[in-house]
Short mmCIF file of C-alpha atoms and ligand atoms in Angstrom, two decimals:
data_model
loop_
_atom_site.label_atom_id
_atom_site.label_comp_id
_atom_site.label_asym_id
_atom_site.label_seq_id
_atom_site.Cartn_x
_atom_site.Cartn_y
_atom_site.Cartn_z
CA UNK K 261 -44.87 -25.24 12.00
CA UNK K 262 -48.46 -23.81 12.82
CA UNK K 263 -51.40 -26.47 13.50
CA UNK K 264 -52.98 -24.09 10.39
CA UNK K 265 -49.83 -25.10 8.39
CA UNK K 266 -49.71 -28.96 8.69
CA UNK K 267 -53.29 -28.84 8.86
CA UNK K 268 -53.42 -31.24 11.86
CA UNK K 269 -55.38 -29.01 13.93
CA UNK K 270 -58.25 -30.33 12.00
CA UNK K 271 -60.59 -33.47 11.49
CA UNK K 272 -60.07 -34.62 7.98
CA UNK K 273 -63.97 -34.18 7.25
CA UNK K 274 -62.90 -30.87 7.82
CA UNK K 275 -60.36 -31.06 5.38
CA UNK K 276 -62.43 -32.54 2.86
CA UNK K 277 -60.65 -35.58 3.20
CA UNK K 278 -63.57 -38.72 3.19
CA UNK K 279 -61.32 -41.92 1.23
CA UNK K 280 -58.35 -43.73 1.97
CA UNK K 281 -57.16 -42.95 -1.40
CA UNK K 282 -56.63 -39.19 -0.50
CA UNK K 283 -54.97 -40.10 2.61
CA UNK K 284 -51.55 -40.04 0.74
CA UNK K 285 -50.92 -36.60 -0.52
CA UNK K 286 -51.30 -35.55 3.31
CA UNK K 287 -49.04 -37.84 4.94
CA UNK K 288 -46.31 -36.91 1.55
CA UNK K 289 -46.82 -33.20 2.37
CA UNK K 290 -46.17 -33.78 5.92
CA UNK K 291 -42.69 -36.11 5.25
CA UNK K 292 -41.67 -33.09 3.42
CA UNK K 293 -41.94 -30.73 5.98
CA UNK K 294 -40.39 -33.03 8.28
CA UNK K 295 -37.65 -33.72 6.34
CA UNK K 296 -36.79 -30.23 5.56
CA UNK K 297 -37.07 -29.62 9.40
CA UNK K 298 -34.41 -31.90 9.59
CA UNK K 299 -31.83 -30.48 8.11
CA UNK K 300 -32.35 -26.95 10.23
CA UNK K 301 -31.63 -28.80 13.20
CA UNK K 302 -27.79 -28.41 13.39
CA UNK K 303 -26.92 -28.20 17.03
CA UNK K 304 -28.45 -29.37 19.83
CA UNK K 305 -30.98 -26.80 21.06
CA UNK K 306 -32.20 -26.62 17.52
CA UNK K 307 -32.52 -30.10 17.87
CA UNK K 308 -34.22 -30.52 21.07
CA UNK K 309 -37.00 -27.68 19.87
CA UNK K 310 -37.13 -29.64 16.38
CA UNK K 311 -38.17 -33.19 18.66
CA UNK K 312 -40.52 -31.53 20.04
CA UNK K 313 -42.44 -29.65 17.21
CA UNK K 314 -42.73 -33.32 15.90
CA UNK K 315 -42.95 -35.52 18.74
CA UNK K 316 -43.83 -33.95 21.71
CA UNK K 317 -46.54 -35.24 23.86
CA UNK K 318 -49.65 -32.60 23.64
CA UNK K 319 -49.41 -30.75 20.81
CA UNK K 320 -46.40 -32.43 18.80
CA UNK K 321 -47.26 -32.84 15.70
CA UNK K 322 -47.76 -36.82 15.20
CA UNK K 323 -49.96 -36.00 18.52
CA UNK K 324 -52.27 -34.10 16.85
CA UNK K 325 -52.14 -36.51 14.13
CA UNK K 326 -53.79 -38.86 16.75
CA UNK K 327 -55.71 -36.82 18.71
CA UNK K 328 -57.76 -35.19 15.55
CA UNK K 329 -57.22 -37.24 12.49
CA UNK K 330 -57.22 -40.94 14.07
CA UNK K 331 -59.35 -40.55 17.21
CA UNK K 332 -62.28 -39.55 15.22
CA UNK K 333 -61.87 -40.73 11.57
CA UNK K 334 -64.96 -42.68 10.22
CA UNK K 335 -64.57 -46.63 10.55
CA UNK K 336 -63.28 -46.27 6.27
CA UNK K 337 -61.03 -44.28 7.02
CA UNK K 338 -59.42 -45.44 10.25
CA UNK K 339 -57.44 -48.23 9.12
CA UNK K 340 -55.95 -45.94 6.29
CA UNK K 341 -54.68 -43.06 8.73
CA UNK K 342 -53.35 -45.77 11.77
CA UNK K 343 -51.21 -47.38 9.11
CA UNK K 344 -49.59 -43.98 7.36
CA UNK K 345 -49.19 -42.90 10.66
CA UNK K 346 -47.21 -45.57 11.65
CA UNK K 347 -44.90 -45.10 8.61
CA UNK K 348 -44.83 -41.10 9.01
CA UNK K 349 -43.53 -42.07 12.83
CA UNK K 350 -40.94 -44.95 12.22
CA UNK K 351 -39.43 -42.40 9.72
CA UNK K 352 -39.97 -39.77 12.12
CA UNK K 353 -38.15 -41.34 14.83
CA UNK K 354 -35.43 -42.86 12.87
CA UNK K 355 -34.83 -39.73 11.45
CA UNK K 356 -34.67 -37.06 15.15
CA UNK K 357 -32.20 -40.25 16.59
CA UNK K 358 -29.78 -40.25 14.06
CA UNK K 359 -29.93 -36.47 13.53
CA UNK K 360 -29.14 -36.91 17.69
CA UNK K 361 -25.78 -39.28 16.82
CA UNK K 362 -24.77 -36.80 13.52
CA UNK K 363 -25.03 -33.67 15.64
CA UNK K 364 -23.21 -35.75 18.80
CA UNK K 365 -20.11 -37.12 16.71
CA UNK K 366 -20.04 -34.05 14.62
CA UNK K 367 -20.19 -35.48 11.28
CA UNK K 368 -20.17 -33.76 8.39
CA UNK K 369 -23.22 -31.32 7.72
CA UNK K 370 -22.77 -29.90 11.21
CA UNK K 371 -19.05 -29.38 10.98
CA UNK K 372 -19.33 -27.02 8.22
CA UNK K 373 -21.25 -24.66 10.14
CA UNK K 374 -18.84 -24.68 13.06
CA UNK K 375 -16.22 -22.02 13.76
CA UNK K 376 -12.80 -23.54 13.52
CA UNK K 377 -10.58 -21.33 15.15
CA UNK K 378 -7.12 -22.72 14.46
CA UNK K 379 -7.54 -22.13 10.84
CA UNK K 380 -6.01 -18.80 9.57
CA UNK K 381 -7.87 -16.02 8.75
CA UNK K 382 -8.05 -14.01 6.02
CA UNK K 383 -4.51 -12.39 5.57
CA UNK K 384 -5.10 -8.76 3.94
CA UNK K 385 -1.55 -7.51 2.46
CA UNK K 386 -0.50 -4.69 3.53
CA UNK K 387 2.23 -2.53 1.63
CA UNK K 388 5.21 -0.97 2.35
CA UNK K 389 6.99 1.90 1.71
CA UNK K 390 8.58 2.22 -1.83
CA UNK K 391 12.63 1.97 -1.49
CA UNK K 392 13.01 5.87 -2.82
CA UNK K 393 11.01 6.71 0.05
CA UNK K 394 12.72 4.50 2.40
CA UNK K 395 16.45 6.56 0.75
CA UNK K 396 14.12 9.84 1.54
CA UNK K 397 13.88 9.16 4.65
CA UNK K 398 17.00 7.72 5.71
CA UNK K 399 18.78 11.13 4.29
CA UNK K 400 16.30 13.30 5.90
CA UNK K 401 17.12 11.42 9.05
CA UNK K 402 20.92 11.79 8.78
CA UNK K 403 20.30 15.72 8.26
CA UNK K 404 17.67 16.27 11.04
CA UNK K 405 20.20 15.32 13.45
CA UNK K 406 22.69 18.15 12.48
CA UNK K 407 19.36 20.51 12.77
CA UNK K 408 18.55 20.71 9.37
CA UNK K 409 14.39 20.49 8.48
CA UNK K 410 12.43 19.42 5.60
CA UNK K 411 10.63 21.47 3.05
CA UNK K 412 8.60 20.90 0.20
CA UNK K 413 7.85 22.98 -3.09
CA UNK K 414 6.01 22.36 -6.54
CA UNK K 415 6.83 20.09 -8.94
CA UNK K 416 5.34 22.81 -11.20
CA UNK K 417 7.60 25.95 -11.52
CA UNK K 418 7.91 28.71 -13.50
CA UNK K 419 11.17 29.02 -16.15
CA UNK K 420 11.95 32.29 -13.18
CA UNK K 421 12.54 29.78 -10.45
CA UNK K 422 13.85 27.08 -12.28
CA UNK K 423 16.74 28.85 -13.76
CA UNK K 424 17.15 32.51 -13.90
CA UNK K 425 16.64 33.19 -10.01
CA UNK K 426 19.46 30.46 -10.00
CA UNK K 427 21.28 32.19 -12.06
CA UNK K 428 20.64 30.75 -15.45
CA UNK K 429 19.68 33.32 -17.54
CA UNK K 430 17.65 32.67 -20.76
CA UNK K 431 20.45 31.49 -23.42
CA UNK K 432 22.82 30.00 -20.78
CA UNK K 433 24.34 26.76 -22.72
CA UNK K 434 23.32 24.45 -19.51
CA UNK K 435 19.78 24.72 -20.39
CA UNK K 436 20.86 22.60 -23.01
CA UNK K 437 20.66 19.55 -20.31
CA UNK K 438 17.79 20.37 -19.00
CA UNK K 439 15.61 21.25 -22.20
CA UNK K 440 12.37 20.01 -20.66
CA UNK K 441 8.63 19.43 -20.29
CA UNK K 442 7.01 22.90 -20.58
CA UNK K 443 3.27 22.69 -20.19
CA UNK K 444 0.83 23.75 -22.97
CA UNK K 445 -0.69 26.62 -21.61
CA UNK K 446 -3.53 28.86 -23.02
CA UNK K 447 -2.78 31.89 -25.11
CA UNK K 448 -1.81 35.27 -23.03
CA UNK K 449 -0.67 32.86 -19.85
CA UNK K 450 1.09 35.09 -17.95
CA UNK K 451 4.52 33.13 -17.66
CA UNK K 452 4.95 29.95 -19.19
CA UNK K 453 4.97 26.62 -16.69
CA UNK K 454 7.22 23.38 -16.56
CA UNK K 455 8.01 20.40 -14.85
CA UNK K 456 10.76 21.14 -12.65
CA UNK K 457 14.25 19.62 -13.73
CA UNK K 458 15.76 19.91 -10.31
CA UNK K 459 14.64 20.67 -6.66
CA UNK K 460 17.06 23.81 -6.86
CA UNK K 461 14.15 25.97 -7.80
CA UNK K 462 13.19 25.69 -3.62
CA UNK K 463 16.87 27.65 -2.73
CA UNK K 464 15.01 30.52 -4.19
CA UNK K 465 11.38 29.78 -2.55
CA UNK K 466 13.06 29.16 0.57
CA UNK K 467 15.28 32.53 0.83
CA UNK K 468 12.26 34.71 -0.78
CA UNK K 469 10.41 33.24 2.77
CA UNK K 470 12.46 33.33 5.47
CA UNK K 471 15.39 35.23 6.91
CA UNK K 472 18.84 33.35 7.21
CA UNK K 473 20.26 31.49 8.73
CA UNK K 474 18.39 28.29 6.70
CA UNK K 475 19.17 24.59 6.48
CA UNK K 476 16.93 23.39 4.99
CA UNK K 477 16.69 19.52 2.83
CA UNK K 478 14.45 19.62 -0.26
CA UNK K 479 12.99 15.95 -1.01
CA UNK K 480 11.09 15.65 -4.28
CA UNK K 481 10.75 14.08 -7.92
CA UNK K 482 12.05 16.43 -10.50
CA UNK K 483 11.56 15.60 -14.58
CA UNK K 484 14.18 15.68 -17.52
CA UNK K 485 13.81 14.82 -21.24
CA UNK K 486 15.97 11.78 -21.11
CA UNK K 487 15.61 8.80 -22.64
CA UNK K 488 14.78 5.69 -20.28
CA UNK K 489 17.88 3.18 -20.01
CA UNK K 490 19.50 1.74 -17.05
CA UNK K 491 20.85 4.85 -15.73
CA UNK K 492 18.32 7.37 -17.03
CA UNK K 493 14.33 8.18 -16.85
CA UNK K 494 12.60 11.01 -17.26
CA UNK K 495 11.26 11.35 -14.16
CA UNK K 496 13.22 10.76 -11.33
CA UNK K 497 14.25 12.06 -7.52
CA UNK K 498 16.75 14.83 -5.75
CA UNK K 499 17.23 16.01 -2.59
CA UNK K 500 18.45 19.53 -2.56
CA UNK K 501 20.21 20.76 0.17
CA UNK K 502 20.49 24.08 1.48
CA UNK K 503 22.48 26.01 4.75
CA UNK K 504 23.29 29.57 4.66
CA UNK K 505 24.50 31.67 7.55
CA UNK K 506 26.67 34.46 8.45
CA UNK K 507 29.71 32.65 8.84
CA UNK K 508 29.37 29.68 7.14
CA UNK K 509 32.60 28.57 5.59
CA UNK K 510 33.80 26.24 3.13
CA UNK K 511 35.40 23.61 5.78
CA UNK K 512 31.44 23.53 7.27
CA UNK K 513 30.59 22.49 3.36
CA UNK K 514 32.99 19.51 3.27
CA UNK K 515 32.52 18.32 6.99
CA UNK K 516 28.62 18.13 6.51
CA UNK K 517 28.86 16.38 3.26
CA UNK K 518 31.38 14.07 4.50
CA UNK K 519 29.21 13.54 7.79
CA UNK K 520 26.35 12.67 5.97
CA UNK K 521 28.22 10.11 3.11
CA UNK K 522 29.95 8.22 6.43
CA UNK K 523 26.45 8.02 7.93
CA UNK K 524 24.94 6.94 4.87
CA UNK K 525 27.91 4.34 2.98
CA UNK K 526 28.98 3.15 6.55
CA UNK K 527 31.76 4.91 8.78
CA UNK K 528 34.91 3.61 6.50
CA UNK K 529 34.36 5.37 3.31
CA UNK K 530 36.45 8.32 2.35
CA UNK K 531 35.29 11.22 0.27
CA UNK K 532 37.10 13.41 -2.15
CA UNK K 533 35.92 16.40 -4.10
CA UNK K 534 36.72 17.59 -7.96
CA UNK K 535 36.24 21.22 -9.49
CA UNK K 536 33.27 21.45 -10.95
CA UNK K 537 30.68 24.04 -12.86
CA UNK K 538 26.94 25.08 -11.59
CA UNK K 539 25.70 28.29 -12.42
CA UNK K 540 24.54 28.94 -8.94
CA UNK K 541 27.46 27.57 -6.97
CA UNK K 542 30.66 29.38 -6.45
CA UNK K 543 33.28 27.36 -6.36
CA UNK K 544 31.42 24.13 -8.15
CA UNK K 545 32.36 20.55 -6.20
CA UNK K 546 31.40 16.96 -7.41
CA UNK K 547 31.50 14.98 -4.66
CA UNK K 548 33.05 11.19 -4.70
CA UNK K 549 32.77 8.39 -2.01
CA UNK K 550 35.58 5.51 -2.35
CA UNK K 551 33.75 2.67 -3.37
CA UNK K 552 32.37 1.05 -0.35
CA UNK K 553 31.98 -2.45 -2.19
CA UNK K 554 35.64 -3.10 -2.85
CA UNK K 555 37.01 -0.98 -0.11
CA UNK K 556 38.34 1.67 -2.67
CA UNK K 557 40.46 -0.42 -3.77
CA UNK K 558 39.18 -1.24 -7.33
CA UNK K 559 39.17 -4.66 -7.02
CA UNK K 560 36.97 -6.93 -6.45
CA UNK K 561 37.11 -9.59 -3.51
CA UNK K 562 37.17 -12.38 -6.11
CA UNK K 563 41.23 -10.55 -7.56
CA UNK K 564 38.87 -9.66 -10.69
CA UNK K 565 37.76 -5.53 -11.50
CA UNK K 566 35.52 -4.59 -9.45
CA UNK K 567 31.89 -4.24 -11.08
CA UNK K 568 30.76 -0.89 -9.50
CA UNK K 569 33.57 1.30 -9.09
CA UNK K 570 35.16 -0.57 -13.06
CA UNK K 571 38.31 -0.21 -11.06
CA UNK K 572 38.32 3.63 -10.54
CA UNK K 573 38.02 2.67 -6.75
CA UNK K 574 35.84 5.69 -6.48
CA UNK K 575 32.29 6.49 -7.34
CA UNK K 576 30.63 9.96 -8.49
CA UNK K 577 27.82 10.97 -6.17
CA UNK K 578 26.76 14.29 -6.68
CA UNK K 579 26.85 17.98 -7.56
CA UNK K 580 27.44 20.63 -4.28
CA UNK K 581 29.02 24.16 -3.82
CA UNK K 582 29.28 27.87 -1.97
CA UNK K 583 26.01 29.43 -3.11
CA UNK K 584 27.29 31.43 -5.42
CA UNK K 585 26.72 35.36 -4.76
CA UNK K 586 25.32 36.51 -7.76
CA UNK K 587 21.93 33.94 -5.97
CA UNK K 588 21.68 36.18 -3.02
CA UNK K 589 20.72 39.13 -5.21
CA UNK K 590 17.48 37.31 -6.62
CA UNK K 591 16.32 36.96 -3.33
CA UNK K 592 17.17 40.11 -1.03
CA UNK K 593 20.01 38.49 0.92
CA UNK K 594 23.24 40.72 1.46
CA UNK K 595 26.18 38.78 -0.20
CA UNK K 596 28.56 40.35 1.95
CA UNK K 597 27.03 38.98 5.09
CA UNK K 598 25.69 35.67 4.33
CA UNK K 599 27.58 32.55 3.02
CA UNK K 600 26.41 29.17 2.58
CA UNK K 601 26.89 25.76 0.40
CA UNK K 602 24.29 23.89 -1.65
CA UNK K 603 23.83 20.19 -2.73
CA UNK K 604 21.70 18.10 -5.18
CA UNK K 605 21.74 14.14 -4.38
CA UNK K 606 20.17 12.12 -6.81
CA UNK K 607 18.09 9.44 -5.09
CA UNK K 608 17.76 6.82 -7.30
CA UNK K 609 21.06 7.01 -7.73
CA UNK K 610 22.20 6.58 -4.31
CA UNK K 611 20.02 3.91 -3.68
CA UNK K 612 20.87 1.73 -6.71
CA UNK K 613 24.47 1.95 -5.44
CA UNK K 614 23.52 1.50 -1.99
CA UNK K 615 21.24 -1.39 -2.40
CA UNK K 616 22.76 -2.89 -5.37
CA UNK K 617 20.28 -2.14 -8.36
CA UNK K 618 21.35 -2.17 -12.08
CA UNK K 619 18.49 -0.58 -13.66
CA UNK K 620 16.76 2.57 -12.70
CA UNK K 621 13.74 1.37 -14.26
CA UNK K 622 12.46 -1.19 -11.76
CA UNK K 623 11.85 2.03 -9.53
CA UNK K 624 8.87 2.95 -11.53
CA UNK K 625 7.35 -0.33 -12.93
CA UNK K 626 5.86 -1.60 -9.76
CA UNK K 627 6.69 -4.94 -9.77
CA UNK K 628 5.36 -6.50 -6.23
CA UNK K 629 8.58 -9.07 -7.01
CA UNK K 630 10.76 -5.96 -6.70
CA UNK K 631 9.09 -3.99 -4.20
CA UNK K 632 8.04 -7.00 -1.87
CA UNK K 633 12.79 -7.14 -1.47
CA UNK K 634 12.71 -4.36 0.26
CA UNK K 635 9.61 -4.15 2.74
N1 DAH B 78 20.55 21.06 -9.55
C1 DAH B 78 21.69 20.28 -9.99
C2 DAH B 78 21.24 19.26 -11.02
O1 DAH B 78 20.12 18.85 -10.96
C3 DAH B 78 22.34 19.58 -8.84
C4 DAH B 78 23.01 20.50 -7.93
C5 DAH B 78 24.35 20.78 -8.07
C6 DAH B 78 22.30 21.10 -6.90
C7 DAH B 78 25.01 21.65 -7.22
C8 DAH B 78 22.94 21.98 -6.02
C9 DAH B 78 24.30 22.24 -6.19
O2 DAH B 78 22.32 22.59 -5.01
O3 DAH B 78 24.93 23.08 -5.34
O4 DAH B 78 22.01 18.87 -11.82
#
């Protein structure tokens, strides 16, 4: 606080100041200041700099008090200003010591500004991958060590790649299943667009680019028309699968597949394969795992059915086959040099089995209580 300030720099004639009677307002001004001082001084230094301001021995401020209010008030007036300076120091005094013993012991007021470093600080969550990416990437894993590598392709495609380059030509009855999402599209569009309803459609990208031999594993979401339940939504996830070669035969087909479900299900699993029908697969296989939670046995550890399997002691897993030939001839490659097999996984599949989850929906709500299981 300035000498201007507190206005003890000056004689009180100079202040205007010539009864007792306005003697009060000064010394209640000054109390103020003091006592909002006060409370600034929170540690010691400020302390030690707050004494002094008030009490120190030149130009403290109940010094000046002395030296230019008392020393040469009139004889009225004297009597007046020794007395309310008296009171102004007792409080004064009273007030720097126990400031002194609060900021010693560390009572209250002080301990609020202090830094307490064994509480914990501020915990900011941070997320986790969702369990379909975690399946993602545990398949691409399994394949990348048998030197196959990842690509990636629109989730937009046109009806071209999506079925006829795959060799389902405009009234083929399995469009049926996959009557989709087209996209409304303004007049004269060149092609129509729609959501894709499998990752297939990236064979065709894939051969169009490069040269065989390919292996190449096709992560992505892929959208149907079905109704939501506990086994359906219309958006959901594949991995595609592709490895062609000049000499790839159908024993490399079954040994990779059965590679990758012992890596995946655990090394005790068997797998079997049933005739099937894709348009772009020659022969058509549906792959089955025996069901790894009752040993393939169909029943359950408690002598009961068991729940996932219902006692057929295997499980379906998913749609494969030789690329069938007619394929080749969309995209330039010689069917009478080149062979290869095909897959489409379904994700959410796998990892409901996998992980033991009953509805597919809980993949797409969000719930932290879900995702937080599986961090
Ligand atoms: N695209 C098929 C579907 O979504 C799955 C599929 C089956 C993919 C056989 C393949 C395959 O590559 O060979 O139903």
């Amino acid at each position: 606080m300035s000498a201007q300030e507190n206005k003890t720099g000056l004689p009180l004639v100079h202040l205007g100041i010539t009864r007792p009677e306005e003697l009060s307002a000064l010394f209640a001004d000054l109390r103020g200041r003091f006592n909002a001082d006060c409370a600034c001084a929170l540690d010691e230094s400020s302390w030690k700099q707050f004494r002094d301001t008030w009490l120190g021995r030149k130009s403290g401020v109940l010094a000046q008090i002395t030296d230019n209010w008392l020393k040469p008030a009139t004889p009225e007036l004297k009597r007046a200003v020794g007395q309310q300076l008296n009171e102004l120091r007792a409080h004064v005094e009273s007030q720097i010591e126990s400031r002194r013993a609060a900021i010693e012991t560390g009572t209250e007021e002080t301990a609020r500004d202090r830094v307490d470093l064994s509480l914990p600080g501020v915990i900011r969550p941070v997320g986790s991958r969702h369990l379909v990416r975690q399946v993602f990437q545990e398949i691409e894993d399994i394949f990348f060590s048998i030197g196959f590598s990842v690509v990636d392709g629109p989730e937009i495609e046109t009806p071209y790649y999506n079925f006829e380059a795959l060799n389902i030509p405009e009234f083929h009855p399995v469009r049926d299943d996959m009557d989709t999402f087209y996209l409304d599209l303004p007049k004269g569009a060149p092609t129509p667009l729609l959501l894709r309803t499998h990752t297939s459609p990236m064979q065709i990208r894939t051969m169009e680019k490069q040269k065989p031999p390919v292996r190449v594993i096709v992560p992505g979401k892929v959208y149907r028309r079905d109704n939501p339940d506990a086994t359906h939504s219309f958006a959901f996830h594949q991995i595609e699968g592709l490895a062609v070669d000049t000499d790839i035969t159908f024993c490399d087909f079954t040994g990779t597949i059965e590679y990758f479900v012992k890596q995946f299900f655990g090394p005790s699993v068997k797998t079997r394969f049933r005739p099937s029908y894709f348009p772009f697969t020659e022969p058509s296989v549906e792959f089955d795992v025996s069901c790894p939670f009752c040993a393939g046995t169909g029943t359950a550890a408690s002598g009961g059915t068991c729940s996932k399997c219902k006692g057929a002691a295997w499980i379906e897993l998913f749609g494969a086959g030789m690329v069938d030939p007619a394929v080749y001839g969309f995209v330039n490659y010689d069917p009478k040099k080149v062979s290869g097999f095909a897959f489409g996984i379904g994700i959410d599949r796998l990892a409901m089995l996998k992980y033991g989850i009953d509805d597919i929906q809980v993949f797409f709500q969000n719930d932290v209580r879900f995702l937080r299981q599986f961090p």
